[in-house]
Tab-separated table of C-alpha atoms in Angstrom:
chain	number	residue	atom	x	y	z
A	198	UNK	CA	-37.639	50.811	-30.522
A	199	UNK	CA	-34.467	52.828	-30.615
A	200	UNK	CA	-33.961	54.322	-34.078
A	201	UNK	CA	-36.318	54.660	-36.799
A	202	UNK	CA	-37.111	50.957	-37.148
A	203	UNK	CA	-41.023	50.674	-35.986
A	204	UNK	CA	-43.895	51.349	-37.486
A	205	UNK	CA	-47.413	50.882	-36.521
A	206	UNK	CA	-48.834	48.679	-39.278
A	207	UNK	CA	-52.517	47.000	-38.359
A	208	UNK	CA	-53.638	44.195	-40.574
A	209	UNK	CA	-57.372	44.161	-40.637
A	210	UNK	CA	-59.809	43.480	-43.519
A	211	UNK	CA	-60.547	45.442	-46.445
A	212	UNK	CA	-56.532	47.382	-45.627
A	213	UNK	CA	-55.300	49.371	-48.628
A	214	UNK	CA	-51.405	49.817	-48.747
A	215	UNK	CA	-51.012	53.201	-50.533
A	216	UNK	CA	-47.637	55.499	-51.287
A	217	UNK	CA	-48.121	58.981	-51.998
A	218	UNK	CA	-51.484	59.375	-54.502
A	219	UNK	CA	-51.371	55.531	-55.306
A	220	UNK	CA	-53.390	53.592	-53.820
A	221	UNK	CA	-53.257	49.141	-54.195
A	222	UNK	CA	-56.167	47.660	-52.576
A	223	UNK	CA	-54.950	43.805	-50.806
A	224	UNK	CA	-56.160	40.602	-52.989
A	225	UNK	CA	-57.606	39.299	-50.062
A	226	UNK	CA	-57.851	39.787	-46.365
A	227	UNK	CA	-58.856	37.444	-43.452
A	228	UNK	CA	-57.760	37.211	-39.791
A	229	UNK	CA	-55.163	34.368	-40.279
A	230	UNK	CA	-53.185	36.524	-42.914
A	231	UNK	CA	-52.779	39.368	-46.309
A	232	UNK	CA	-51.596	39.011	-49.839
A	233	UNK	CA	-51.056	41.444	-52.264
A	234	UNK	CA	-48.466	44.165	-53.675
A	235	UNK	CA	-46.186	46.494	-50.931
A	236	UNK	CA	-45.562	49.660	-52.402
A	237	UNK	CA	-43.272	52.457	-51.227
A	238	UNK	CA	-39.167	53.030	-51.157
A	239	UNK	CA	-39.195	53.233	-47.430
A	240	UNK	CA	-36.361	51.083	-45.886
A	241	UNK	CA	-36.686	48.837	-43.142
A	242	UNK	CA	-33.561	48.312	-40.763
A	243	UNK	CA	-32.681	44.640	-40.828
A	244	UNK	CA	-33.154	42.559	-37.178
A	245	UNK	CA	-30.637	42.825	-35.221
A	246	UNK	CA	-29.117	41.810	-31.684
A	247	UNK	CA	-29.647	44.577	-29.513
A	248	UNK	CA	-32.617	46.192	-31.008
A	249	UNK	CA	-35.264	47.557	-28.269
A	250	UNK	CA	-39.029	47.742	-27.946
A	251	UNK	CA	-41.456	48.702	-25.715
A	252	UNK	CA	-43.981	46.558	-26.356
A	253	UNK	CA	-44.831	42.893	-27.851
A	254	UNK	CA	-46.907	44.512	-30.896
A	255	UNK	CA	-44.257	46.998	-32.079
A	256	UNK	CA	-41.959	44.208	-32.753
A	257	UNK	CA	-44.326	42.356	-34.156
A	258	UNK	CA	-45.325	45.141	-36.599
A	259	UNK	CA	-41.768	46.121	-36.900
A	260	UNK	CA	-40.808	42.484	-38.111
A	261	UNK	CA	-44.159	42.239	-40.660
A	262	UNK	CA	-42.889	45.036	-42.549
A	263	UNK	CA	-39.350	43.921	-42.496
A	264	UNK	CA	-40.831	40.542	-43.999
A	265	UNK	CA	-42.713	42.349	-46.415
A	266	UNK	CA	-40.191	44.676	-47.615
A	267	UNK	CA	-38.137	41.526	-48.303
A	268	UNK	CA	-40.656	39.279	-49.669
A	269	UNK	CA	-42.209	36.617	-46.807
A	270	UNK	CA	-44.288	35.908	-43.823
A	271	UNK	CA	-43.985	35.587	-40.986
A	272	UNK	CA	-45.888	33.728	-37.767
A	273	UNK	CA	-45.827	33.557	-34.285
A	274	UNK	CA	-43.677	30.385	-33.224
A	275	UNK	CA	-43.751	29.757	-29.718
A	276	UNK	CA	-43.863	31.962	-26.291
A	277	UNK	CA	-42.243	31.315	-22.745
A	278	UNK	CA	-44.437	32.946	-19.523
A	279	UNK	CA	-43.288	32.837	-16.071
A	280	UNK	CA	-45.316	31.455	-13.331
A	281	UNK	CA	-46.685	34.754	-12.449
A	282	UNK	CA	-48.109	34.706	-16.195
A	283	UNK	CA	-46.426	36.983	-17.347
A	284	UNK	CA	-44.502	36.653	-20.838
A	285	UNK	CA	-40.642	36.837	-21.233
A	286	UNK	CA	-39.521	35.502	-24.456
A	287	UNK	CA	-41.006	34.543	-28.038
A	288	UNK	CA	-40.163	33.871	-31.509
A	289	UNK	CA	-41.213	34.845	-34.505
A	290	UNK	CA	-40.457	33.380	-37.207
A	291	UNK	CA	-40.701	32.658	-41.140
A	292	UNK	CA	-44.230	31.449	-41.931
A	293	UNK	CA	-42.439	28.647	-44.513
A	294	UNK	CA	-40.718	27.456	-41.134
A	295	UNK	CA	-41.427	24.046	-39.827
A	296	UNK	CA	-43.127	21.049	-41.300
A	297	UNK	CA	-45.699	20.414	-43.776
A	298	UNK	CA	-49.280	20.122	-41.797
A	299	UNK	CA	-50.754	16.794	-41.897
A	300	UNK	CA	-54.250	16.601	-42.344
A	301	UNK	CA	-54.886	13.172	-40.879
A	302	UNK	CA	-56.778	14.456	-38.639
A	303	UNK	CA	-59.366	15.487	-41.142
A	304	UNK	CA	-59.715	19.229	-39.214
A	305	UNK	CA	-60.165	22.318	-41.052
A	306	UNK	CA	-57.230	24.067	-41.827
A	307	UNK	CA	-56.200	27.532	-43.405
A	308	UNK	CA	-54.658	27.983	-46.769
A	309	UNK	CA	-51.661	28.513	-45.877
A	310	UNK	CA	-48.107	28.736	-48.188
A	311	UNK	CA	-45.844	25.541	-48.122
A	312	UNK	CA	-43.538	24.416	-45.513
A	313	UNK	CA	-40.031	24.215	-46.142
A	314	UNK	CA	-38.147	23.813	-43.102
A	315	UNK	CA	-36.940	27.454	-43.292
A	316	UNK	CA	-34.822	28.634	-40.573
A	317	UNK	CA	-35.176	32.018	-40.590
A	318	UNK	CA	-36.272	33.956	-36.917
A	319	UNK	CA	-35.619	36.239	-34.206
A	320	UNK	CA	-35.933	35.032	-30.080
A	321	UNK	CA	-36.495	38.276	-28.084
A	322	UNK	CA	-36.626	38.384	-24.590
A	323	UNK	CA	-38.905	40.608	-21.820
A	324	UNK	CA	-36.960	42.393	-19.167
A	325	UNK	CA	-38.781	42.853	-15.734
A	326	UNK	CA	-39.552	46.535	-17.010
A	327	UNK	CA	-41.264	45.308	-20.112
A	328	UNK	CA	-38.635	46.607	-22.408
A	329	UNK	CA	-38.289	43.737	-25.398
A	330	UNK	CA	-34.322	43.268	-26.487
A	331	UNK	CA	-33.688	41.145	-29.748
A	332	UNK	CA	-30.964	38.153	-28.056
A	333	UNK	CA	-30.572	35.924	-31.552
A	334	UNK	CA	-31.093	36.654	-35.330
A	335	UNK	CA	-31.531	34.093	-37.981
A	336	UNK	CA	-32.049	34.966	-41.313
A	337	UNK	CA	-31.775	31.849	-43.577
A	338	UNK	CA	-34.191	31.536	-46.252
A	339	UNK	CA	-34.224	28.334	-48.076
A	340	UNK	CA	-36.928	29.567	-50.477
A	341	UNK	CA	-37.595	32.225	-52.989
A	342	UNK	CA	-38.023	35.416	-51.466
A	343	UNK	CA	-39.552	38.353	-53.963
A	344	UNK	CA	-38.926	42.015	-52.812
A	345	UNK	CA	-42.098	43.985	-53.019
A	346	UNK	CA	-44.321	41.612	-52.905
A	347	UNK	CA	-46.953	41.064	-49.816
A	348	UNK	CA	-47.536	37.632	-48.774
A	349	UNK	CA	-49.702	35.603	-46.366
A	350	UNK	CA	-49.065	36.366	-42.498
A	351	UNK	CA	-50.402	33.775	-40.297
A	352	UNK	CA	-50.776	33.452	-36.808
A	353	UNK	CA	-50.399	30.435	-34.781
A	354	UNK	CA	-53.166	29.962	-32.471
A	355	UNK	CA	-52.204	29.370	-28.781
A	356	UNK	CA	-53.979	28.561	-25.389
A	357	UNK	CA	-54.883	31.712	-25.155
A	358	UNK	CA	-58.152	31.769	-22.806
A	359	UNK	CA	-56.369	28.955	-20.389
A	360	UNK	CA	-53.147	31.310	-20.061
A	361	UNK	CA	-55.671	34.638	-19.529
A	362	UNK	CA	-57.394	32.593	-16.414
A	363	UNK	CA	-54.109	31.610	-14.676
A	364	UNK	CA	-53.092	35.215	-15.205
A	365	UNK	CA	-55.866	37.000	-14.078
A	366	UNK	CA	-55.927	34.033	-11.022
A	367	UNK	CA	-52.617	35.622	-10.283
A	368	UNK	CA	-53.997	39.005	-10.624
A	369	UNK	CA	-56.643	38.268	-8.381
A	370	UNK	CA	-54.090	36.669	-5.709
A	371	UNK	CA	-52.126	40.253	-6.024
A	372	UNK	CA	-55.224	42.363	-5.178
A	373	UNK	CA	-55.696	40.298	-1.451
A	374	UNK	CA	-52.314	41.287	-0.564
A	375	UNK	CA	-50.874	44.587	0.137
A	376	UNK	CA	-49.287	46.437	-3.423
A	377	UNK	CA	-45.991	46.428	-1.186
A	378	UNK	CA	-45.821	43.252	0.531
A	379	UNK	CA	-44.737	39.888	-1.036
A	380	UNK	CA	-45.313	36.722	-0.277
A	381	UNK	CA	-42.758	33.694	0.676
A	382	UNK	CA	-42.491	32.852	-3.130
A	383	UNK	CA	-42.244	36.058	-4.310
A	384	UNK	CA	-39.160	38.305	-4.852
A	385	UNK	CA	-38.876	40.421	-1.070
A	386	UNK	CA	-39.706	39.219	2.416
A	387	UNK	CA	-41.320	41.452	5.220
A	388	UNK	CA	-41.917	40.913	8.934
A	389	UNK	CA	-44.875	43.028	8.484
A	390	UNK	CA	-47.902	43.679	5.807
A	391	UNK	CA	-46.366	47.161	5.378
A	392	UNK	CA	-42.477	46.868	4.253
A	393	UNK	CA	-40.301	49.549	5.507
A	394	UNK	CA	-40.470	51.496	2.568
A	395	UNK	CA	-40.747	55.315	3.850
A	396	UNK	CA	-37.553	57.309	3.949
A	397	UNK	CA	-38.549	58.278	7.669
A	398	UNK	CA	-38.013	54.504	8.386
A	399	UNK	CA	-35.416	53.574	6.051
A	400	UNK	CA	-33.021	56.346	7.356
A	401	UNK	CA	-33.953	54.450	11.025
A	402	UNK	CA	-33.121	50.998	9.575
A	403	UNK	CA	-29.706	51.998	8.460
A	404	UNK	CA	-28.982	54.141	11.844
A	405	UNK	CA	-29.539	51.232	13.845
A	406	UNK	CA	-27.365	48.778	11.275
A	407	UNK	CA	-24.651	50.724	11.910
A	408	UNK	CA	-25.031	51.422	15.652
A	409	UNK	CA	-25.064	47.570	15.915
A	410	UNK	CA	-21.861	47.253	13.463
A	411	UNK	CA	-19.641	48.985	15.527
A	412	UNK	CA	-19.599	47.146	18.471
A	413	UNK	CA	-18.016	44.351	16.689
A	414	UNK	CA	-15.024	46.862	16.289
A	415	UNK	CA	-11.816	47.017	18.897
A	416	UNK	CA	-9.218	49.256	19.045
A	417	UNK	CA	-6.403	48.587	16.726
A	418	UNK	CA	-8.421	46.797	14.022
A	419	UNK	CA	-7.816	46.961	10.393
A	420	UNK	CA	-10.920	47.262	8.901
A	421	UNK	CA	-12.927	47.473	5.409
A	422	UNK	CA	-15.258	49.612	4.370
A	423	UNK	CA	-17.948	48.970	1.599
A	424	UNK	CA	-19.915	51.853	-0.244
A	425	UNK	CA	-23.391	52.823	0.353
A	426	UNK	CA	-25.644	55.145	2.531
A	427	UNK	CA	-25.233	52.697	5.530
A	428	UNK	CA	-22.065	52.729	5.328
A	429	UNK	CA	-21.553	56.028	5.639
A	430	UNK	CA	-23.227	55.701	8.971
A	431	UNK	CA	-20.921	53.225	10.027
A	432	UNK	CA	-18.223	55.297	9.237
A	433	UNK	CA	-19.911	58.285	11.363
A	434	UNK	CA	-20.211	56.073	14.337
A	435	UNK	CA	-16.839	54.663	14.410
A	436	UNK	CA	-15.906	58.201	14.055
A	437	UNK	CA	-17.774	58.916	17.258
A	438	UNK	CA	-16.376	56.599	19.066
A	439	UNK	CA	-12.820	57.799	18.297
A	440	UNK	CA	-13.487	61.136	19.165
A	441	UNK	CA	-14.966	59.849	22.114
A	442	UNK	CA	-11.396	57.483	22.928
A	443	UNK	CA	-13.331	54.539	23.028
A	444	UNK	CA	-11.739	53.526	20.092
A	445	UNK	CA	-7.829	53.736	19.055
A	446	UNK	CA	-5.632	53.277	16.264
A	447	UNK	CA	-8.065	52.580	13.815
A	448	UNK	CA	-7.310	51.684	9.846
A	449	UNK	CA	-9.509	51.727	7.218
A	450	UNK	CA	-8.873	49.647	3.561
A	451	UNK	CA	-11.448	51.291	1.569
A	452	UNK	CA	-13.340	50.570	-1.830
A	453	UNK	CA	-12.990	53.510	-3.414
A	454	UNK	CA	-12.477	57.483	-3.141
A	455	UNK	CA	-15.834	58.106	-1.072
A	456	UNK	CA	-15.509	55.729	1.504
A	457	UNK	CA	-11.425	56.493	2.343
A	458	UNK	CA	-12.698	60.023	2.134
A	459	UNK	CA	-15.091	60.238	4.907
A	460	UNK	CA	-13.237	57.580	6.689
A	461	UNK	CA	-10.179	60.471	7.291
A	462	UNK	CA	-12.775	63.198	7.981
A	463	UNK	CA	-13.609	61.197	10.758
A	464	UNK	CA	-10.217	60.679	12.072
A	465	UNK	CA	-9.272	57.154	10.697
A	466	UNK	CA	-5.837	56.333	9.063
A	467	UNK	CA	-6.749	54.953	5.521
A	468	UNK	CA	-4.249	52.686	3.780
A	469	UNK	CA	-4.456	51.201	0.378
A	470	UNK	CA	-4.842	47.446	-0.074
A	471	UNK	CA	-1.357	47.141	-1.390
A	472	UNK	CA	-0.271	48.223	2.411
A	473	UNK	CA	-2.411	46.316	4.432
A	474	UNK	CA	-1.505	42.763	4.868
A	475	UNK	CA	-4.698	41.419	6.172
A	476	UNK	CA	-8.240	42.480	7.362
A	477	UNK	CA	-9.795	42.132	10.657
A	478	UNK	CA	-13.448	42.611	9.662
A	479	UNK	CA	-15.337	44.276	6.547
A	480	UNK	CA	-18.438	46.080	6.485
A	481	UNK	CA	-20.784	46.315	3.468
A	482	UNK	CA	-24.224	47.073	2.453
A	483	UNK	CA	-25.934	45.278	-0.255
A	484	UNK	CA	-28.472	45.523	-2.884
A	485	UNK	CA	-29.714	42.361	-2.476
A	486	UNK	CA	-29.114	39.457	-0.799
A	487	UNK	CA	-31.221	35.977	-0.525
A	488	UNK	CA	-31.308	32.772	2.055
A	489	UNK	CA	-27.709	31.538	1.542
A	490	UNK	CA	-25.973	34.265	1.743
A	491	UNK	CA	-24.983	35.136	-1.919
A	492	UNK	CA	-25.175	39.326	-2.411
A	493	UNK	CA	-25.619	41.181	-5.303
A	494	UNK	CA	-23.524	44.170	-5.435
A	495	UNK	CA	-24.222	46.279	-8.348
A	496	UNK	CA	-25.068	50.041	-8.269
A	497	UNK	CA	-22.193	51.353	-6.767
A	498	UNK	CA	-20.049	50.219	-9.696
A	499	UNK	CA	-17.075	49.107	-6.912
A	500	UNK	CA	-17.778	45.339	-7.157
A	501	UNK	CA	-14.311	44.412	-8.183
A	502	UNK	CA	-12.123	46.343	-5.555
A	503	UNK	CA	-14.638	45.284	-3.259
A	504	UNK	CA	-14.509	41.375	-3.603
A	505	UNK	CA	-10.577	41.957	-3.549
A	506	UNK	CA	-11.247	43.394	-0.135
A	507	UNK	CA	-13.735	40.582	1.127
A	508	UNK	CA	-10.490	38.228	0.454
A	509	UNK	CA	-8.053	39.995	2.569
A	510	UNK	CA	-10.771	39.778	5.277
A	511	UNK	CA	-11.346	37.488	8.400
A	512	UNK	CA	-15.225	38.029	8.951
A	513	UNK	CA	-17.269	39.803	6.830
A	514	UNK	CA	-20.383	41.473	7.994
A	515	UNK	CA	-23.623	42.144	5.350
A	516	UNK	CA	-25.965	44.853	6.810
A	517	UNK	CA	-29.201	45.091	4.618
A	518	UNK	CA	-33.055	46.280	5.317
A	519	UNK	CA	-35.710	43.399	5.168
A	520	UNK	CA	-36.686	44.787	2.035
A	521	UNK	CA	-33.063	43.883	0.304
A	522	UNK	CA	-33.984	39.458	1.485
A	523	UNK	CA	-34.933	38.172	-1.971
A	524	UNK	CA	-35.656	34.520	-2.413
A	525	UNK	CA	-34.169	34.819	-5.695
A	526	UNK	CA	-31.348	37.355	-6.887
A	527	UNK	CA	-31.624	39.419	-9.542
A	528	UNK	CA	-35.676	39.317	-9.783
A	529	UNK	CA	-35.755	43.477	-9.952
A	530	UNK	CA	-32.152	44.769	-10.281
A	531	UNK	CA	-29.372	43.662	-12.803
A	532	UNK	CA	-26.147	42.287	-12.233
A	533	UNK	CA	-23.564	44.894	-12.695
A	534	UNK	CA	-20.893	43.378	-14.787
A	535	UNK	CA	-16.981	45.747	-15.091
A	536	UNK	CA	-15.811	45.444	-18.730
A	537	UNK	CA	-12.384	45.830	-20.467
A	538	UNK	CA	-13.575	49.327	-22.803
A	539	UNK	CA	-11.671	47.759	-25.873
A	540	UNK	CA	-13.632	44.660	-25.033
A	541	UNK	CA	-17.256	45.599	-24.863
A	542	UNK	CA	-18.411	44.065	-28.027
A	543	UNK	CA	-17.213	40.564	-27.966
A	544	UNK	CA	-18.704	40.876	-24.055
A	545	UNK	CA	-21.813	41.881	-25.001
A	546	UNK	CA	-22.557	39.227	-27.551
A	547	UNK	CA	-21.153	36.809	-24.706
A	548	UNK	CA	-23.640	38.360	-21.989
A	549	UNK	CA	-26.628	37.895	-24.816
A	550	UNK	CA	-25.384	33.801	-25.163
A	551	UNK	CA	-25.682	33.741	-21.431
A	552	UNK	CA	-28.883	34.357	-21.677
A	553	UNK	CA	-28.809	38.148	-20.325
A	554	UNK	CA	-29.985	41.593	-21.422
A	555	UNK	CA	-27.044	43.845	-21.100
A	556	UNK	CA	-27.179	47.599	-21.193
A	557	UNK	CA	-24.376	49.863	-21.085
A	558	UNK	CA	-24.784	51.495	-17.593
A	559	UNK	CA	-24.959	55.270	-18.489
A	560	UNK	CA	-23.719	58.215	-16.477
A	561	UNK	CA	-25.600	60.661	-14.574
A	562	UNK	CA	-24.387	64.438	-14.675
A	563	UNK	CA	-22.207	64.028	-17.953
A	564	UNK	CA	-22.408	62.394	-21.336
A	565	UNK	CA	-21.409	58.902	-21.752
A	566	UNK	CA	-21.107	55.423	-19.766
A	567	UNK	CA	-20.686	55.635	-16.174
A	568	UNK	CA	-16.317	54.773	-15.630
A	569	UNK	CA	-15.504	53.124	-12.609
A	570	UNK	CA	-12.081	53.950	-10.787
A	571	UNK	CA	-9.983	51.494	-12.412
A	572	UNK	CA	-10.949	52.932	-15.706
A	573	UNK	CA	-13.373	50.466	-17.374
A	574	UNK	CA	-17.138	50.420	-18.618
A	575	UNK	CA	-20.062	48.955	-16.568
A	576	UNK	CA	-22.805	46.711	-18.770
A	577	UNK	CA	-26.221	46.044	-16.570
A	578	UNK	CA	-27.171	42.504	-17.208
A	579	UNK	CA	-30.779	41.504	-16.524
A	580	UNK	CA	-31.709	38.114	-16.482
A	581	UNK	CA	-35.915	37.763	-16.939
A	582	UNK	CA	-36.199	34.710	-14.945
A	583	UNK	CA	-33.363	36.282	-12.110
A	584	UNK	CA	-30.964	34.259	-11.109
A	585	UNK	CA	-31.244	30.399	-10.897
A	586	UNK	CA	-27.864	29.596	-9.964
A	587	UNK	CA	-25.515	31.949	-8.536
A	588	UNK	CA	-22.384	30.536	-8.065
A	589	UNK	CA	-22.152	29.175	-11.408
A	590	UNK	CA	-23.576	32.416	-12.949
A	591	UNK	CA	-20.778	34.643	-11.159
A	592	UNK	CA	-18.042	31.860	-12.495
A	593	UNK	CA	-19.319	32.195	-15.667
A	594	UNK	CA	-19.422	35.725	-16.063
A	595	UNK	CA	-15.872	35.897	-15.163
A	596	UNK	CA	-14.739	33.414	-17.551
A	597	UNK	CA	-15.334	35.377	-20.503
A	598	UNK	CA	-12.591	37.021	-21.534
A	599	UNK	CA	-12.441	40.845	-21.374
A	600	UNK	CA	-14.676	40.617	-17.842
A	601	UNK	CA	-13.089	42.277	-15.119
A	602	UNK	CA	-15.653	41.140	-12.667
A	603	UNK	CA	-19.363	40.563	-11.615
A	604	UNK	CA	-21.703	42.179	-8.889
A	605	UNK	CA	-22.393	38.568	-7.980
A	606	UNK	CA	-20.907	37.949	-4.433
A	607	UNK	CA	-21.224	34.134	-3.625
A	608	UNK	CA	-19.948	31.985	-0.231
A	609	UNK	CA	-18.672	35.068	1.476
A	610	UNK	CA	-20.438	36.548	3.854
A	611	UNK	CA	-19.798	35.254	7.615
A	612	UNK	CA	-22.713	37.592	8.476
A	613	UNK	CA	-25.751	38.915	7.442
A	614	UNK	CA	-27.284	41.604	9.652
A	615	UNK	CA	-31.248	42.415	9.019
A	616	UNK	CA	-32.563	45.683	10.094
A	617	UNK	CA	-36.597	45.075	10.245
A	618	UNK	CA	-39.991	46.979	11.708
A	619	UNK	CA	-41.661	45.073	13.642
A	620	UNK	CA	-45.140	45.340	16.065
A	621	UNK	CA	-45.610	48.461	13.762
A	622	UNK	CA	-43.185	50.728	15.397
A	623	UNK	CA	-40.400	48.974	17.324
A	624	UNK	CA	-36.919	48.824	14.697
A	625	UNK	CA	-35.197	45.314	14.945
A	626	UNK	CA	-31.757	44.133	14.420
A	627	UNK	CA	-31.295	40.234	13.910
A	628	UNK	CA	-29.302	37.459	11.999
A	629	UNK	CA	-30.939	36.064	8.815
A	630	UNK	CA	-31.815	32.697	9.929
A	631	UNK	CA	-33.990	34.548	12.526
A	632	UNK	CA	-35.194	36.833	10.326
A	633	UNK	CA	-36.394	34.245	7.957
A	634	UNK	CA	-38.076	32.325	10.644
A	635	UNK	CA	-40.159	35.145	12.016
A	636	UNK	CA	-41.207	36.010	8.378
A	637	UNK	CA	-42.218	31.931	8.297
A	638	UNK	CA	-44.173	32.208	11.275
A	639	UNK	CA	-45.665	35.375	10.745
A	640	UNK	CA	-46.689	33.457	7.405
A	641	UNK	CA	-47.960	30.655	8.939
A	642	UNK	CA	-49.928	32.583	11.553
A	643	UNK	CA	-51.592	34.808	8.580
A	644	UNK	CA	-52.323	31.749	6.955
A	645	UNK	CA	-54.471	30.185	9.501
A	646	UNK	CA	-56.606	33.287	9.980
């Protein structure tokens, strides 16, 4: 966790709790739970939204000593696992929380202290890099609590054995694929069992991209330029083809300094968007990008300058490797959110009701956040489950106030252009409708073998 705040803390039988030379043996010990006497002065930072793990049990033994410093238990609530098994959010939560037990049933059941509807918890949430962010505190006791004192931790028992055999099913599913290669329900799509995921090849994938790019350009176009490797390459082909007088009178609108600055080292006129009226065609690369069309544009922190450019455009052409086709956005990179500086605060609580884990994105070569060219901050959101509903996800991101915009790119594109190796060798350009219907039949074919 960041700070001081964990400890390691193991609750076994026969534990001692000592503080310098003193040493307090527990009253009693058993799997479900401890009593007894905490000694020590040591302080424990209070829960918080925004606090970071790295694992399940150090905020687990963070949170026991918290509740022990302040005088109750706690227990382990509920859980939420996605349907690859894996865990993404839990509670924990005051061990006088929730009902009194009925014993109806005539079952055996722990001593245990009594229930009294105490609201007091934290949720915490899993990122897809198994970093655990606290996204709600509540801290309302409606009991006694008494400072010092150690009381009974119990653990609510779960289906643990059924949810270890649908994990390590999933596990075992994993293994008879290739590490690299995902299946139709899972996050990337491939022609072949081995993704284009060499340099050698990706640097081929974007050449041809942009080869195939420029021969939607005519002389005296207006046109956009995104930011990214490929479209660097578009802008060293068009600049070709200038030199070469196949193409005339060419201007470029572009996103930001990098892109207007190759763009008139290879002989284009580059305007700002306040001096071009409209746009013929833009050109962008994406970081993802999934069946209908919606992008997510996120690392090059231009988002917002691009989306005014998309606007001012007739057609607007997507180029993206197979390995940037998701079925679902945000799965494996965040959504890149541009934030008003003075606003960051009330924005990140905002981001944390949406459901999201936001980090301030932080800068490379200097100390600090990364600052985009209009001057504000960029917060990485990552949602566990990725995106569910895109449209309304970018609408709601802008709506709160102090958001500049989202990386979220919905019902824009005219078209998406798929770079792809296929036969092992051969480098492919098509549309994505083909390029999902090859990856369907090449499914359906490895299916039947």
């Amino acid at each position: 966790m960041e700070g001081n705040s964990a400890v390691n803390l193991v609750l076994t039988k026969d534990t001692a709790v000592s503080s310098g030379n003193e040493r307090v043996d527990d009253a009693k010990v058993d799997e479900h739970g401890v009593e007894g006497v905490l000694n020590g002065d040591e302080e424990v930072e209070p829960p918080h939204v925004g606090m970071v793990f790295s694992s399940q049990e150090e905020v687990r033994n963070y949170y026991i000593k918290y509740a022990q410093r302040q005088g109750f238990g706690i227990m382990r609530r509920s859980s939420r696992c996605g349907d690859d098994g894996k865990l993404t959010y839990f509670i924990l939560a005051c061990a006088q929380s929730g009902k009194t037990r009925s014993i109806a049933n005539k079952k055996v059941h722990f001593r245990q202290m009594p229930k009294t509807n105490c609201k007091a918890k934290i949720n915490v949430v899993v990122d897809p890099d198994g970093q655990i962010h606290v996204c709600s505190v509540v801290l309302e006791h409606n009991h006694d609590l008494s400072p010092g004192k150690l009381q009974r931790n119990i653990q609510k028992k779960s289906g643990g054995s059924r949810m270890k055999k649908r994990q390590e099913a999933k596990e075992q599913a994993r293994k008879v694929m290739h590490q690299d290669s995902k299946s139709i329900d899972g996050e990337h799509w491939s022609i072949d069992t081995i993704p284009s995921v060499t340099a050698a090849v990706q640097d081929s994938l974007r050449h041809v991209l942009a080869k195939r790019a420029v021969e939607m350009v005519k002389s005296g176009m207006v046109i956009g330029l995104g930011s990214g490797s490929t479209l660097s390459l578009v802008i060293e082909e068009l600049g070709k083809l200038i030199r070469e007088g196949k193409l005339k009178d060419i201007v470029a609108v572009g996103a930001n300094h990098q892109s207007r600055f190759v763009a008139r080292q290879f002989g284009m006129t580059t305007v700002d968007l306040n001096d071009a009226n409209d746009i013929d065609i833009v050109f962008d690369e994406v970081d993802e990008v999934d069946f209908n069309k919606n992008i997510l544009k996120c690392r090059g922190a231009v988002h917002t300058v691009q989306k005014v450019i998309y606007s001012m455009a007739k057609a607007c052409m997507i180029l993206a490797e197979d390995t940037k086709v998701v079925h679902r956005l945000g799965s494996s990179i965040p959504v890149a959110v541009e934030v008003l500086p003075i606003a960051l605060s009330p924005v990140l609580r905002r981001l944390v009701a949406l459901g999201g884990v936001p980090e301030i994105r932080s800068a490379v070569m200097k100390d600090g956040p990364v600052i985009t060219d209009l001057g504000n901050v960029v917060v990485d959101v990552s949602f566990p489950n990725g995106i569910q509903n895109p449209f309304e996800l970018e609408k709601n991101l802008n709506m709160i106030p102090g958001v500049v915009d989202n990386g979220i790119v919905t019902g824009v594109a005219t078209v998406v252009l798929v770079a792809a190796v296929k036969d092992g060798c051969n480098v492919k350009v098509m549309d994505l409708e083909e390029f999902i219907e090859l990856v369907k039949a090449r499914r359906d074919a490895n299916s039947t073998t």
